[in-house]
mmCIF file with all atom_site columns, C-alpha atoms in Angstrom:
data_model
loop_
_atom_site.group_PDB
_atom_site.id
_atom_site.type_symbol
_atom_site.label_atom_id
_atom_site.label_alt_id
_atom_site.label_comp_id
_atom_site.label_asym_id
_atom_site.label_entity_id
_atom_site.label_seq_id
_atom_site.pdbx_PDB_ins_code
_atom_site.Cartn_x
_atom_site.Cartn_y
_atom_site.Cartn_z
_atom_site.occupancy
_atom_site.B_iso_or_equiv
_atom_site.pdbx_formal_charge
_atom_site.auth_seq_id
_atom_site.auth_comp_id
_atom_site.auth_asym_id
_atom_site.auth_atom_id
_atom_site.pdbx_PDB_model_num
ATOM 1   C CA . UNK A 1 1   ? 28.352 -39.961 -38.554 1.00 0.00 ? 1   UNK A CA 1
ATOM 2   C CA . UNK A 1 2   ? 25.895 -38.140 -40.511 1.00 0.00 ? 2   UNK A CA 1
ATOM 3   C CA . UNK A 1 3   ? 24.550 -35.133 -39.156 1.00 0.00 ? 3   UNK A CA 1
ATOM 4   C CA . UNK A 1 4   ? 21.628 -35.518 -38.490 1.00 0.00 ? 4   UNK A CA 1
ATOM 5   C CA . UNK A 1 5   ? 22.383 -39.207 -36.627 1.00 0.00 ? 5   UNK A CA 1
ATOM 6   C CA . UNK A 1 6   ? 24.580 -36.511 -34.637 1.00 0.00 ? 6   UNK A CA 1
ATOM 7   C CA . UNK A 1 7   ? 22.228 -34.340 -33.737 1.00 0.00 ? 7   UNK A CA 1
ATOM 8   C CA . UNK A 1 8   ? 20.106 -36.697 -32.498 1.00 0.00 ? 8   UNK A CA 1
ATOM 9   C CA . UNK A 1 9   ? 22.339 -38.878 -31.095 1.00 0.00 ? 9   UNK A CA 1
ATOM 10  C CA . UNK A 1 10  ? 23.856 -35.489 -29.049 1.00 0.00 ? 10  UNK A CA 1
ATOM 11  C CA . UNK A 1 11  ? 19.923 -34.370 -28.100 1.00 0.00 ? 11  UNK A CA 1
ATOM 12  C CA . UNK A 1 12  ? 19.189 -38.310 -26.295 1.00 0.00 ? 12  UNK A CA 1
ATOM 13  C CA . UNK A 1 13  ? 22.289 -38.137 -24.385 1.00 0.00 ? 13  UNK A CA 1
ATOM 14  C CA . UNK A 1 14  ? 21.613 -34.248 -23.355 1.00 0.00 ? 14  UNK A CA 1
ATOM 15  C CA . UNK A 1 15  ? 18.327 -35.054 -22.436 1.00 0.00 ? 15  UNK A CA 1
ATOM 16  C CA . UNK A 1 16  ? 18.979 -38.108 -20.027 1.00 0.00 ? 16  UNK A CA 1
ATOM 17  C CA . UNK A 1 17  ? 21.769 -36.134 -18.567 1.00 0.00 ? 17  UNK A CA 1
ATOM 18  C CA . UNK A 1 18  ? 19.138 -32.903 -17.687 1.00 0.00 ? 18  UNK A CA 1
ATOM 19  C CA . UNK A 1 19  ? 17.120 -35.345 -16.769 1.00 0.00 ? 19  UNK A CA 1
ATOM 20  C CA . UNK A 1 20  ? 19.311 -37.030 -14.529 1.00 0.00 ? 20  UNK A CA 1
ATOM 21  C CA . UNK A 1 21  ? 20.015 -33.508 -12.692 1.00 0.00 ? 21  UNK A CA 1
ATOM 22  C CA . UNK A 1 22  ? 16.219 -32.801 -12.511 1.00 0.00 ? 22  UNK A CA 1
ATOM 23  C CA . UNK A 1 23  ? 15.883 -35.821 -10.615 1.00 0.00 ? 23  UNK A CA 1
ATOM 24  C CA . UNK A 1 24  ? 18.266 -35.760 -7.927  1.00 0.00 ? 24  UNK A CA 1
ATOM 25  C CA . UNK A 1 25  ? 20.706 -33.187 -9.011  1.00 0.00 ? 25  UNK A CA 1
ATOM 26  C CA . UNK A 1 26  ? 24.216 -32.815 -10.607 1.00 0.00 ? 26  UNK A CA 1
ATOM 27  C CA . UNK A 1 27  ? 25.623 -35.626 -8.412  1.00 0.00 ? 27  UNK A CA 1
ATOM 28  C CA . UNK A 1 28  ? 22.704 -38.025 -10.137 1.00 0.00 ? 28  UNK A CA 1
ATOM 29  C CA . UNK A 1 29  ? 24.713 -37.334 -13.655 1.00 0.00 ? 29  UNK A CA 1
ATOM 30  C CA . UNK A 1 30  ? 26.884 -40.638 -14.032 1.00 0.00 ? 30  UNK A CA 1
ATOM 31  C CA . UNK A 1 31  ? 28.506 -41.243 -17.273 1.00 0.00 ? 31  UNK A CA 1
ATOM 32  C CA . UNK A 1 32  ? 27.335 -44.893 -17.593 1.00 0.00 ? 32  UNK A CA 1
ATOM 33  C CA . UNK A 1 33  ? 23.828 -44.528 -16.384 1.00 0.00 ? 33  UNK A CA 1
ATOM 34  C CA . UNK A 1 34  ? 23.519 -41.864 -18.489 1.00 0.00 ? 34  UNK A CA 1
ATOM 35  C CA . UNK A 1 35  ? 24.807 -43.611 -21.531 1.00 0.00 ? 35  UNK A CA 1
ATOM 36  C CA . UNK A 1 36  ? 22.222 -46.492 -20.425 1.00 0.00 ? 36  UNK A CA 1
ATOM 37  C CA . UNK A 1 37  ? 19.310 -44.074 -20.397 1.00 0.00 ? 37  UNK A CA 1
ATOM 38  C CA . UNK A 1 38  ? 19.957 -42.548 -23.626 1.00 0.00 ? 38  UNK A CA 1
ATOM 39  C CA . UNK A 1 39  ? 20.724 -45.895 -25.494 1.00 0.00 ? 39  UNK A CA 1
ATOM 40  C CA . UNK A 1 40  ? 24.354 -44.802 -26.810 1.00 0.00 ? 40  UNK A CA 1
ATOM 41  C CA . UNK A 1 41  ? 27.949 -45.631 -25.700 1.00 0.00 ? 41  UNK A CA 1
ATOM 42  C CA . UNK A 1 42  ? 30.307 -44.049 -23.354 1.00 0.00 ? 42  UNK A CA 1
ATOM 43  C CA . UNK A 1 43  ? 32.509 -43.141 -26.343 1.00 0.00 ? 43  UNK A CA 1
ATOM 44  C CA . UNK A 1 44  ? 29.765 -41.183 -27.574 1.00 0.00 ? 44  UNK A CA 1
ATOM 45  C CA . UNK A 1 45  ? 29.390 -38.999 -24.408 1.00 0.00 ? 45  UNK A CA 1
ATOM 46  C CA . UNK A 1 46  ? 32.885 -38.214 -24.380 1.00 0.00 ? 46  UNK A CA 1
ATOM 47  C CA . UNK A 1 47  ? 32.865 -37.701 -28.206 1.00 0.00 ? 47  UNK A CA 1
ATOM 48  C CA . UNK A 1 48  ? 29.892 -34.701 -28.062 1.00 0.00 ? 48  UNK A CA 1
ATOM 49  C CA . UNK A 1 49  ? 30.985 -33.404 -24.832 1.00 0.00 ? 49  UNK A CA 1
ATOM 50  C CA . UNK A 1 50  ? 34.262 -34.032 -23.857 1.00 0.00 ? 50  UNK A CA 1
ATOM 51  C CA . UNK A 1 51  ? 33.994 -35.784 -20.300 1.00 0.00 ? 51  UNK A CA 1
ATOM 52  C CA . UNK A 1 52  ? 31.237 -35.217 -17.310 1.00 0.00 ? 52  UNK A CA 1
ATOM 53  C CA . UNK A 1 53  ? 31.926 -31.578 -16.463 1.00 0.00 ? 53  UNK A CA 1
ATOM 54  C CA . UNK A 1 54  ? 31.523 -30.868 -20.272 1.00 0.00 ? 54  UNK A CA 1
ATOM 55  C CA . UNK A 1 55  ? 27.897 -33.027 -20.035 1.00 0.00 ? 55  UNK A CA 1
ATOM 56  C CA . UNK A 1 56  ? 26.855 -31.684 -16.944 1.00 0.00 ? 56  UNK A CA 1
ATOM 57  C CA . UNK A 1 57  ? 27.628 -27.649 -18.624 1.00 0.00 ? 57  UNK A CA 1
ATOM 58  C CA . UNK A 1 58  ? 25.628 -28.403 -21.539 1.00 0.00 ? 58  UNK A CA 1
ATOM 59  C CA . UNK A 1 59  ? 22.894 -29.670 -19.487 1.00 0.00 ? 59  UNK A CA 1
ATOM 60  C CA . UNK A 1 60  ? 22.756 -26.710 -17.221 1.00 0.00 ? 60  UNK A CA 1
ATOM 61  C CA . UNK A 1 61  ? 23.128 -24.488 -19.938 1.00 0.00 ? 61  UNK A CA 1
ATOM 62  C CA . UNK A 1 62  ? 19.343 -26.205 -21.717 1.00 0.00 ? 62  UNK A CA 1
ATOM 63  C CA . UNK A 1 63  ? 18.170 -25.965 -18.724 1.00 0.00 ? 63  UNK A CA 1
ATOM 64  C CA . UNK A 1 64  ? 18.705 -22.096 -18.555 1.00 0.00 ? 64  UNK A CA 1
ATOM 65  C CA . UNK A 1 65  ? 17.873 -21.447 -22.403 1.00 0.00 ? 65  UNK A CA 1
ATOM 66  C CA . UNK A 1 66  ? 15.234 -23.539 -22.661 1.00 0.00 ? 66  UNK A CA 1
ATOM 67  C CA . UNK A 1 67  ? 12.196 -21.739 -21.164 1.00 0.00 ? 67  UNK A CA 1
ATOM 68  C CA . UNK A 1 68  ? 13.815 -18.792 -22.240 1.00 0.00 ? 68  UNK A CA 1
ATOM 69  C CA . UNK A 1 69  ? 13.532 -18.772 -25.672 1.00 0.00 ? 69  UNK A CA 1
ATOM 70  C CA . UNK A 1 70  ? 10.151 -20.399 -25.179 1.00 0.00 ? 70  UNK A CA 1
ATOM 71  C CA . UNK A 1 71  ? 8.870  -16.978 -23.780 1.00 0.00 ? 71  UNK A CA 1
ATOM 72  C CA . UNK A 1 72  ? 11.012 -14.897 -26.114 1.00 0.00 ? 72  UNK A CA 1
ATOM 73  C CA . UNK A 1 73  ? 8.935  -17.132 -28.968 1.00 0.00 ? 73  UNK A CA 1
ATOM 74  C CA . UNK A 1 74  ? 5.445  -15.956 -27.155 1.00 0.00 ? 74  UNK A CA 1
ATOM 75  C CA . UNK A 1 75  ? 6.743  -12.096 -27.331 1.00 0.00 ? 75  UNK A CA 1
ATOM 76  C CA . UNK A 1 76  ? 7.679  -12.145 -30.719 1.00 0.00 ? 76  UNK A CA 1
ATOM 77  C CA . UNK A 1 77  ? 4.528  -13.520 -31.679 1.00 0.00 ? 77  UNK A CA 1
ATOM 78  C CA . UNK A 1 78  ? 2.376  -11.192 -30.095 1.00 0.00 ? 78  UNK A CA 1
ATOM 79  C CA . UNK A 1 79  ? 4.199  -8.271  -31.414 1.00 0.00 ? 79  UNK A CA 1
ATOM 80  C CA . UNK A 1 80  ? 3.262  -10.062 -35.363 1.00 0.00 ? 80  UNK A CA 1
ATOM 81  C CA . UNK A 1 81  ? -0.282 -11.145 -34.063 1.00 0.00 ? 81  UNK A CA 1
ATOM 82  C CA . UNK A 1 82  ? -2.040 -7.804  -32.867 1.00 0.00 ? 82  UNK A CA 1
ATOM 83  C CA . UNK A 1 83  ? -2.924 -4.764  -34.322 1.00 0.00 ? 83  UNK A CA 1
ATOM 84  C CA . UNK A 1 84  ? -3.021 -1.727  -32.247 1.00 0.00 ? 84  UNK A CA 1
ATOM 85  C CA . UNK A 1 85  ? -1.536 -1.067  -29.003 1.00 0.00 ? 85  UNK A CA 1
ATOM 86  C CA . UNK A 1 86  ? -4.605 -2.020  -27.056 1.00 0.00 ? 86  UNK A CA 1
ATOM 87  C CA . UNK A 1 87  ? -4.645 -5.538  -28.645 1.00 0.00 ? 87  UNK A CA 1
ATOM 88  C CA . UNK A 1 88  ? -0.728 -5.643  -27.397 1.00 0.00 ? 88  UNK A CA 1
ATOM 89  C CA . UNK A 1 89  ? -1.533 -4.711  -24.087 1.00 0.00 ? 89  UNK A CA 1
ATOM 90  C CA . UNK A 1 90  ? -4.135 -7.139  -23.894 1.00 0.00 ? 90  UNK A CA 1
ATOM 91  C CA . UNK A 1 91  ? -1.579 -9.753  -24.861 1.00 0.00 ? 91  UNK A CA 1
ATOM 92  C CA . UNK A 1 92  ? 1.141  -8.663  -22.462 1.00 0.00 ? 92  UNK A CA 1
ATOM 93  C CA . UNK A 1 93  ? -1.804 -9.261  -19.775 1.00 0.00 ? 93  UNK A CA 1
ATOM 94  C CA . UNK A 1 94  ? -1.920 -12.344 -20.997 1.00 0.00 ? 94  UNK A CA 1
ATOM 95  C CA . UNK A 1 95  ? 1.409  -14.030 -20.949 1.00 0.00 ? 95  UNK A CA 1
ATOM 96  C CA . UNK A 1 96  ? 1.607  -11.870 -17.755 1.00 0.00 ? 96  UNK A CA 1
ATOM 97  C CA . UNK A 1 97  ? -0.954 -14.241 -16.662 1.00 0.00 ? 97  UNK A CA 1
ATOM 98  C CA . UNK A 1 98  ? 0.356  -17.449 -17.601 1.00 0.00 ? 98  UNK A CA 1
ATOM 99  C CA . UNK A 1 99  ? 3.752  -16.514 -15.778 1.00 0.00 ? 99  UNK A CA 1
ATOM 100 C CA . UNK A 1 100 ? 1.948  -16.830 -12.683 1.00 0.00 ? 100 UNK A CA 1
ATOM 101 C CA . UNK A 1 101 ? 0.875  -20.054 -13.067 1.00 0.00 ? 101 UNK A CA 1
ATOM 102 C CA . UNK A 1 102 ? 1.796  -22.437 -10.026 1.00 0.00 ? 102 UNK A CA 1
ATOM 103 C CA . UNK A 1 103 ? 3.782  -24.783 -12.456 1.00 0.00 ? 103 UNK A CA 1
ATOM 104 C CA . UNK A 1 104 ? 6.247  -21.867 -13.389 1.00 0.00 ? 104 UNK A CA 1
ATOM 105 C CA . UNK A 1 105 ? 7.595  -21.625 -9.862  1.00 0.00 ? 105 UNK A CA 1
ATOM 106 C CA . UNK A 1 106 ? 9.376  -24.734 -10.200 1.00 0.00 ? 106 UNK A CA 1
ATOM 107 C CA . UNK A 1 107 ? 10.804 -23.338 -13.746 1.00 0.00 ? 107 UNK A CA 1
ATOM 108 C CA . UNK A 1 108 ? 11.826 -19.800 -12.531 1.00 0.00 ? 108 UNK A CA 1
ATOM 109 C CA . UNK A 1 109 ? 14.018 -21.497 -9.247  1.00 0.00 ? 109 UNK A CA 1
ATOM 110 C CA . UNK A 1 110 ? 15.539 -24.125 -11.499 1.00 0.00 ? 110 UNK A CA 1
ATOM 111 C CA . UNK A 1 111 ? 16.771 -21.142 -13.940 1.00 0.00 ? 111 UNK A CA 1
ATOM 112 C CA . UNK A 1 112 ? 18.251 -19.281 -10.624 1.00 0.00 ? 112 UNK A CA 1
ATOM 113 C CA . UNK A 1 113 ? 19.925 -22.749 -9.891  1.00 0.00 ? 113 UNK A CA 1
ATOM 114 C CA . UNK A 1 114 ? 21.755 -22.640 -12.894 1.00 0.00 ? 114 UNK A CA 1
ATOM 115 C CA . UNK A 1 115 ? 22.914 -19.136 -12.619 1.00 0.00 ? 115 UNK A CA 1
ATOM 116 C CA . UNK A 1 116 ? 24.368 -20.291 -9.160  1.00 0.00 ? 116 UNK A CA 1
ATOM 117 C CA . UNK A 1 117 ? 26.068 -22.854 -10.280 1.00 0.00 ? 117 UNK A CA 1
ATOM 118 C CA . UNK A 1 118 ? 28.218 -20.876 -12.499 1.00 0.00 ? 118 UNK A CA 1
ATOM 119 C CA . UNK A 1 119 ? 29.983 -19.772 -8.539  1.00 0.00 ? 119 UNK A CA 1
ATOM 120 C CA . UNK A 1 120 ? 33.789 -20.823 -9.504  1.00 0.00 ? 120 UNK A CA 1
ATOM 121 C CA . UNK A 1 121 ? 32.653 -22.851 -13.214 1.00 0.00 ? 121 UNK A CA 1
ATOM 122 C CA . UNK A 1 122 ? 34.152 -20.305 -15.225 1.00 0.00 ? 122 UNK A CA 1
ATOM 123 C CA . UNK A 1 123 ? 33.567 -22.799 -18.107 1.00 0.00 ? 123 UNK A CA 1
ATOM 124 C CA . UNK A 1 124 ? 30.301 -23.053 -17.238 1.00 0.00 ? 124 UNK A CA 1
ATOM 125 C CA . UNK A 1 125 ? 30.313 -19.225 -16.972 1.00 0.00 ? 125 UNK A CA 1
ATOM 126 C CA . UNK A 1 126 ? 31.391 -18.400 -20.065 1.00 0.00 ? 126 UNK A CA 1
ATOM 127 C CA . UNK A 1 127 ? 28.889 -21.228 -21.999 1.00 0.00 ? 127 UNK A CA 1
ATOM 128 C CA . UNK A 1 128 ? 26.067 -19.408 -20.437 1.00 0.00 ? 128 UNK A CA 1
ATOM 129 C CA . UNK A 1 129 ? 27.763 -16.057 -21.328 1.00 0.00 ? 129 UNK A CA 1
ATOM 130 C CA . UNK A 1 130 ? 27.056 -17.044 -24.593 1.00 0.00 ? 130 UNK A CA 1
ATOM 131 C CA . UNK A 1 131 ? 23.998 -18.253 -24.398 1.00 0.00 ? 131 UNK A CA 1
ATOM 132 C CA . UNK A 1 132 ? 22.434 -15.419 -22.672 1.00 0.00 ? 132 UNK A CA 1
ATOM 133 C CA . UNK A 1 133 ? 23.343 -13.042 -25.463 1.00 0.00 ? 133 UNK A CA 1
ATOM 134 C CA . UNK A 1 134 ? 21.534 -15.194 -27.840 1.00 0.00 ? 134 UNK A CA 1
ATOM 135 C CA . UNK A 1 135 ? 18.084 -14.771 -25.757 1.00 0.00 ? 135 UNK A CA 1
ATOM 136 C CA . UNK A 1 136 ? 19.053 -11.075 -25.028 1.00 0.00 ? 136 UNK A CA 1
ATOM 137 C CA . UNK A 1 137 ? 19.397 -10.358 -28.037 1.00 0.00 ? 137 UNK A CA 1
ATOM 138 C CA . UNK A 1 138 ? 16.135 -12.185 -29.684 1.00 0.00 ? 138 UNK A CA 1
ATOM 139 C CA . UNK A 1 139 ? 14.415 -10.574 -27.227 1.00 0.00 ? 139 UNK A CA 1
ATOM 140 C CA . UNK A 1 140 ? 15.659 -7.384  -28.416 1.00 0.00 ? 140 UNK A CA 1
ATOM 141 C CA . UNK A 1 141 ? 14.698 -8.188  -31.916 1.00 0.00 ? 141 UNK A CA 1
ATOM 142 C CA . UNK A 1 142 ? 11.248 -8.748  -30.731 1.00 0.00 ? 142 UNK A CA 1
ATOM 143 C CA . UNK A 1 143 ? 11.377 -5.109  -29.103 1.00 0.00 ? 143 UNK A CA 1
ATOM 144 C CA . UNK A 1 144 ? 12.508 -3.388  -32.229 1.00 0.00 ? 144 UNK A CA 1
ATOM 145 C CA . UNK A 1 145 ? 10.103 -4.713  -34.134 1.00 0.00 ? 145 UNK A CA 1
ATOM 146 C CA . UNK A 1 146 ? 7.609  -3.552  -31.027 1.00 0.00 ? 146 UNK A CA 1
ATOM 147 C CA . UNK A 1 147 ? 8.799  0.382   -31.486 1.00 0.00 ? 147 UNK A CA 1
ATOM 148 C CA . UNK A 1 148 ? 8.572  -0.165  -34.940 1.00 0.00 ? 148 UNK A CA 1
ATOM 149 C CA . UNK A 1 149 ? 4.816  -1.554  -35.467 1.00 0.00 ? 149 UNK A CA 1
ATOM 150 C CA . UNK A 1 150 ? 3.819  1.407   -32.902 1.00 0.00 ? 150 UNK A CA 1
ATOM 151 C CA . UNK A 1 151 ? 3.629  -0.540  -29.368 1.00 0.00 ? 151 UNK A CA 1
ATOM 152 C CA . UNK A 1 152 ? 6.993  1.119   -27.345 1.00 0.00 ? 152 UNK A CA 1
ATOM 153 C CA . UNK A 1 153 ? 8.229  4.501   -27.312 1.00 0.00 ? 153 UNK A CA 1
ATOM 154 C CA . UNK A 1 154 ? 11.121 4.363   -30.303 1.00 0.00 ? 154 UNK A CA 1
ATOM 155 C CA . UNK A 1 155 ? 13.007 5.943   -28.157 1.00 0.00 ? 155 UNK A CA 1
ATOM 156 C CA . UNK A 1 156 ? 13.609 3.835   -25.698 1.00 0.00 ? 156 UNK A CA 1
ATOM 157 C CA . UNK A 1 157 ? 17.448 1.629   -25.575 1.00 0.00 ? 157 UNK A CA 1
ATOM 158 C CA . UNK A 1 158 ? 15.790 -1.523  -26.535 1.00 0.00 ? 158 UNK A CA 1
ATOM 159 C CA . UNK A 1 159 ? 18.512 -4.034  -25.194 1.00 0.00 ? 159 UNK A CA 1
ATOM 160 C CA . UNK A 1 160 ? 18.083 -2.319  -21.535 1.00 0.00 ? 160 UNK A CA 1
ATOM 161 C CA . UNK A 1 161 ? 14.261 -2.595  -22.024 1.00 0.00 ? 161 UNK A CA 1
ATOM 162 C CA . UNK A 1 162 ? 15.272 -6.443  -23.261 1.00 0.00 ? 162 UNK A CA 1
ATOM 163 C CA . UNK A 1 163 ? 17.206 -7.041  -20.398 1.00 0.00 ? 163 UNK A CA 1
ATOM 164 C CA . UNK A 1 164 ? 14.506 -4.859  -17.614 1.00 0.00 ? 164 UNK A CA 1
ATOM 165 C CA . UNK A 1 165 ? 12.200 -7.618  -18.631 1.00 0.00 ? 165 UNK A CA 1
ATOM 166 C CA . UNK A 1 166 ? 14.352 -10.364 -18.393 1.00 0.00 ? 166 UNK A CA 1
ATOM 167 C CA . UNK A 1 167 ? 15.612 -8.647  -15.054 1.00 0.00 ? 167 UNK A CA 1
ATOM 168 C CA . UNK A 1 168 ? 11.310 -8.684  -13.439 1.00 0.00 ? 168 UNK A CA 1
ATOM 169 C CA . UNK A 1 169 ? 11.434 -12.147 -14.414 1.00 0.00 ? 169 UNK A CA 1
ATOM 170 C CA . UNK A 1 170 ? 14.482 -13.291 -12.393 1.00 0.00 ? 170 UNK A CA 1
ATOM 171 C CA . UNK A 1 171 ? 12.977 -10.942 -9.277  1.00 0.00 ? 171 UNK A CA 1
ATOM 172 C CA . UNK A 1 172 ? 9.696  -13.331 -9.394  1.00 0.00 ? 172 UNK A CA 1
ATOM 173 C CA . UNK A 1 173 ? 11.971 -15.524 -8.027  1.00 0.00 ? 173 UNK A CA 1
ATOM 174 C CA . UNK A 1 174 ? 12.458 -13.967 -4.715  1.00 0.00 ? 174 UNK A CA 1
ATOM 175 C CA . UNK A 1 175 ? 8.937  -13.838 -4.151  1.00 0.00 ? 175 UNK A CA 1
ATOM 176 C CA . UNK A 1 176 ? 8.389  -17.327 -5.078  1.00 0.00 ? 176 UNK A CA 1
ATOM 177 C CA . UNK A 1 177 ? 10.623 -18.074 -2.295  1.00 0.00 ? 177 UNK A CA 1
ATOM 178 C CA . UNK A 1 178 ? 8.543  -15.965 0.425   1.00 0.00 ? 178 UNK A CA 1
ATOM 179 C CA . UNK A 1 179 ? 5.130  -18.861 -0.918  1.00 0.00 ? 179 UNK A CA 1
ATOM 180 C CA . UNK A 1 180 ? 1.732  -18.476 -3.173  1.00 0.00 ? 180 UNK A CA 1
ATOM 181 C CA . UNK A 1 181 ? 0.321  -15.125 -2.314  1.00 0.00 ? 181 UNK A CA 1
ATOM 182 C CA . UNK A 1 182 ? 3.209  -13.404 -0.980  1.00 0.00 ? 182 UNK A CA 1
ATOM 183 C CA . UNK A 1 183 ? 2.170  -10.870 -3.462  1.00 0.00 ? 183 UNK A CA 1
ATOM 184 C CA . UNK A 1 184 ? -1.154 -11.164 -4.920  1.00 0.00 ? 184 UNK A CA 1
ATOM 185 C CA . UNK A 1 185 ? -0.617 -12.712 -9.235  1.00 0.00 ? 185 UNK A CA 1
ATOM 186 C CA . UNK A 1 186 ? -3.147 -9.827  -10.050 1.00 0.00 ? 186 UNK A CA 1
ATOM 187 C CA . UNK A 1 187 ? -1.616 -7.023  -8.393  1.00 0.00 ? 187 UNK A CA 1
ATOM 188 C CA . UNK A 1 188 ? 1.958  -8.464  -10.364 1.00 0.00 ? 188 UNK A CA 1
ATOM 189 C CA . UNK A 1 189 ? 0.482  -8.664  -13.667 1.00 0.00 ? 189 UNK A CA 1
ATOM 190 C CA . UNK A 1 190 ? -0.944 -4.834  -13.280 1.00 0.00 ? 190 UNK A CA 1
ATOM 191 C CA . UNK A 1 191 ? 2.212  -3.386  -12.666 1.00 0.00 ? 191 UNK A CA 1
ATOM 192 C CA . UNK A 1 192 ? 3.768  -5.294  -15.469 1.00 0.00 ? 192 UNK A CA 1
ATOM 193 C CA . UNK A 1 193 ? 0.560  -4.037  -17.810 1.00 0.00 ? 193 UNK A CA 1
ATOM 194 C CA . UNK A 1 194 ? 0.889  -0.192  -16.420 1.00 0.00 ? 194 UNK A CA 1
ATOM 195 C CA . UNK A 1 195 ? 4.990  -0.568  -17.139 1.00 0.00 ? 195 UNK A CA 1
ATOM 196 C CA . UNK A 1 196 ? 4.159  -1.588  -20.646 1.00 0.00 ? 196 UNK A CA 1
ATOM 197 C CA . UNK A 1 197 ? 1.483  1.691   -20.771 1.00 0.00 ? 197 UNK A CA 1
ATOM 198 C CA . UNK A 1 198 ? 4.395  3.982   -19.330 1.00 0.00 ? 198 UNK A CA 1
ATOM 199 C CA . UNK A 1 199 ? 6.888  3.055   -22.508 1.00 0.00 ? 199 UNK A CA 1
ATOM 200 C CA . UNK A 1 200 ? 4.103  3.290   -25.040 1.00 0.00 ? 200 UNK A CA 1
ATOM 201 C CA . UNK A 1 201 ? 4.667  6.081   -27.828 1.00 0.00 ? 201 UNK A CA 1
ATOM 202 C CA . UNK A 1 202 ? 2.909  9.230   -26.632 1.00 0.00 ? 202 UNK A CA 1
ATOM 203 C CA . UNK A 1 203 ? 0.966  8.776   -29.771 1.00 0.00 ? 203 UNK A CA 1
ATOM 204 C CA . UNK A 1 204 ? -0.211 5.202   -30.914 1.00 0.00 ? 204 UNK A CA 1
ATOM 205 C CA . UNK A 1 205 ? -1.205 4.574   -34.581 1.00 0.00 ? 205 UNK A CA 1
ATOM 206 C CA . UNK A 1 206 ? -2.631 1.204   -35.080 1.00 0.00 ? 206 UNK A CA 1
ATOM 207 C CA . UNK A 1 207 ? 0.244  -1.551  -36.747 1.00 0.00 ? 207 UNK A CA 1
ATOM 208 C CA . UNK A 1 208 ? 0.801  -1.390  -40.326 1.00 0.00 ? 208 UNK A CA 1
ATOM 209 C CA . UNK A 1 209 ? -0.741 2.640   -40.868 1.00 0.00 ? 209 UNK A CA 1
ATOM 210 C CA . UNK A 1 210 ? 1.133  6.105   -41.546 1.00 0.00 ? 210 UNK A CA 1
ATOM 211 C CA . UNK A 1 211 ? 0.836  9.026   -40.877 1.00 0.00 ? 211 UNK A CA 1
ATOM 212 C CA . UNK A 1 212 ? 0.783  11.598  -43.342 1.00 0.00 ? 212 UNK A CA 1
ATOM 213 C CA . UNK A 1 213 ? 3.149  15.054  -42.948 1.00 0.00 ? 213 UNK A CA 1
ATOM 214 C CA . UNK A 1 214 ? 0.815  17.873  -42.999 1.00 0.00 ? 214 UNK A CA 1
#
């Protein structure tokens, strides 16, 4: 099979099967339906992915990455797209913003789902293992090249500050739990702004200048 006829062949049968679990969970993921859905063959399933646990992993693992990378996409854009600090802080307010939206609820509890599905799925475990260093670390690129245009404090460990912002995200989920308004979206999105402020370099040049030795 050519690759590409792979590829795509792989993506149609991934997506009915995340699909499948979105709908009415991982108990909703049957081989045959699922070959039905995507328009491919049994044989094909069990060709890309082994046999249902193997399906159902690399479904739970897009479902993890997915939105993920989306937002590490959004960071690394804004770091290229502004050009002084106060431009990035007015960006970081913004996809601040957007995080609260009602329709990311369902997004951020679907992502701890995954994570507790992984209890005893060492398999599964070690496929999101895997995947979670590839995020980590994009994000990470994105927060060099932050320190280096002049937005955070170069000397600040920027896989912790990676993984501190990946770590906020996951504790939005505990508050989604608690219902809209627990804590007020404004009041969440200032103390992500002012955390931003607090790892800014004590001196801020605008992107792309130098500074001259005396």
């Amino acid at each position: 099979m050519p690759a590409q006829d792979a590829e795509s062949t792989r993506e149609a049968i991934l997506r009915a099967a995340v699909e499948a679990i979105e709908r009415d969970g991982e108990s909703a993921v049957r081989v045959l339906e699922v070959a039905r859905v995507a328009g491919y063959s049994v044989r094909m399933i069990y060709y890309f992915f082994g046999d249902r646990e193997g399906l159902i992993e690399a479904a739970r693992v897009r479902q993890f990455v997915g939105r993920g990378m989306q937002d590490v996409a959004a960071i690394a854009h804004l770091v290229e797209s502004v050009s002084c600090f106060e431009e990035f802080r007015a960006g970081v307010r913004r996809v601040a913003e957007l995080g609260m939206d009602p329709t990311r609820v369902e997004a951020r509890l679907l992502r701890a789902s995954v994570l507790g599905a992984t209890w005893k799925r060492p398999r599964l475990g070690e496929a999101l293992r895997v995947e979670q260093e590839r995020v980590l670390g994009a994000l990470q690129v994105a927060i060099v090249r932050a320190q280096e245009r002049g937005f955070i404090d170069p000397a600040v460990d920027p896989r912790a500050f990676a993984a501190f912002m990946q770590a906020y995200s996951f504790g939005k989920v505990t508050t989604d739990l608690c219902g809209e308004g627990f804590v007020a979206p404004g009041a969440w999105v200032d103390i992500i702004v002012r955390f931003i402020e607090a790892f800014a370099p004590a001196t801020r040049t605008p992107a792309g200048s130098t500074t001259s030795s005396p």
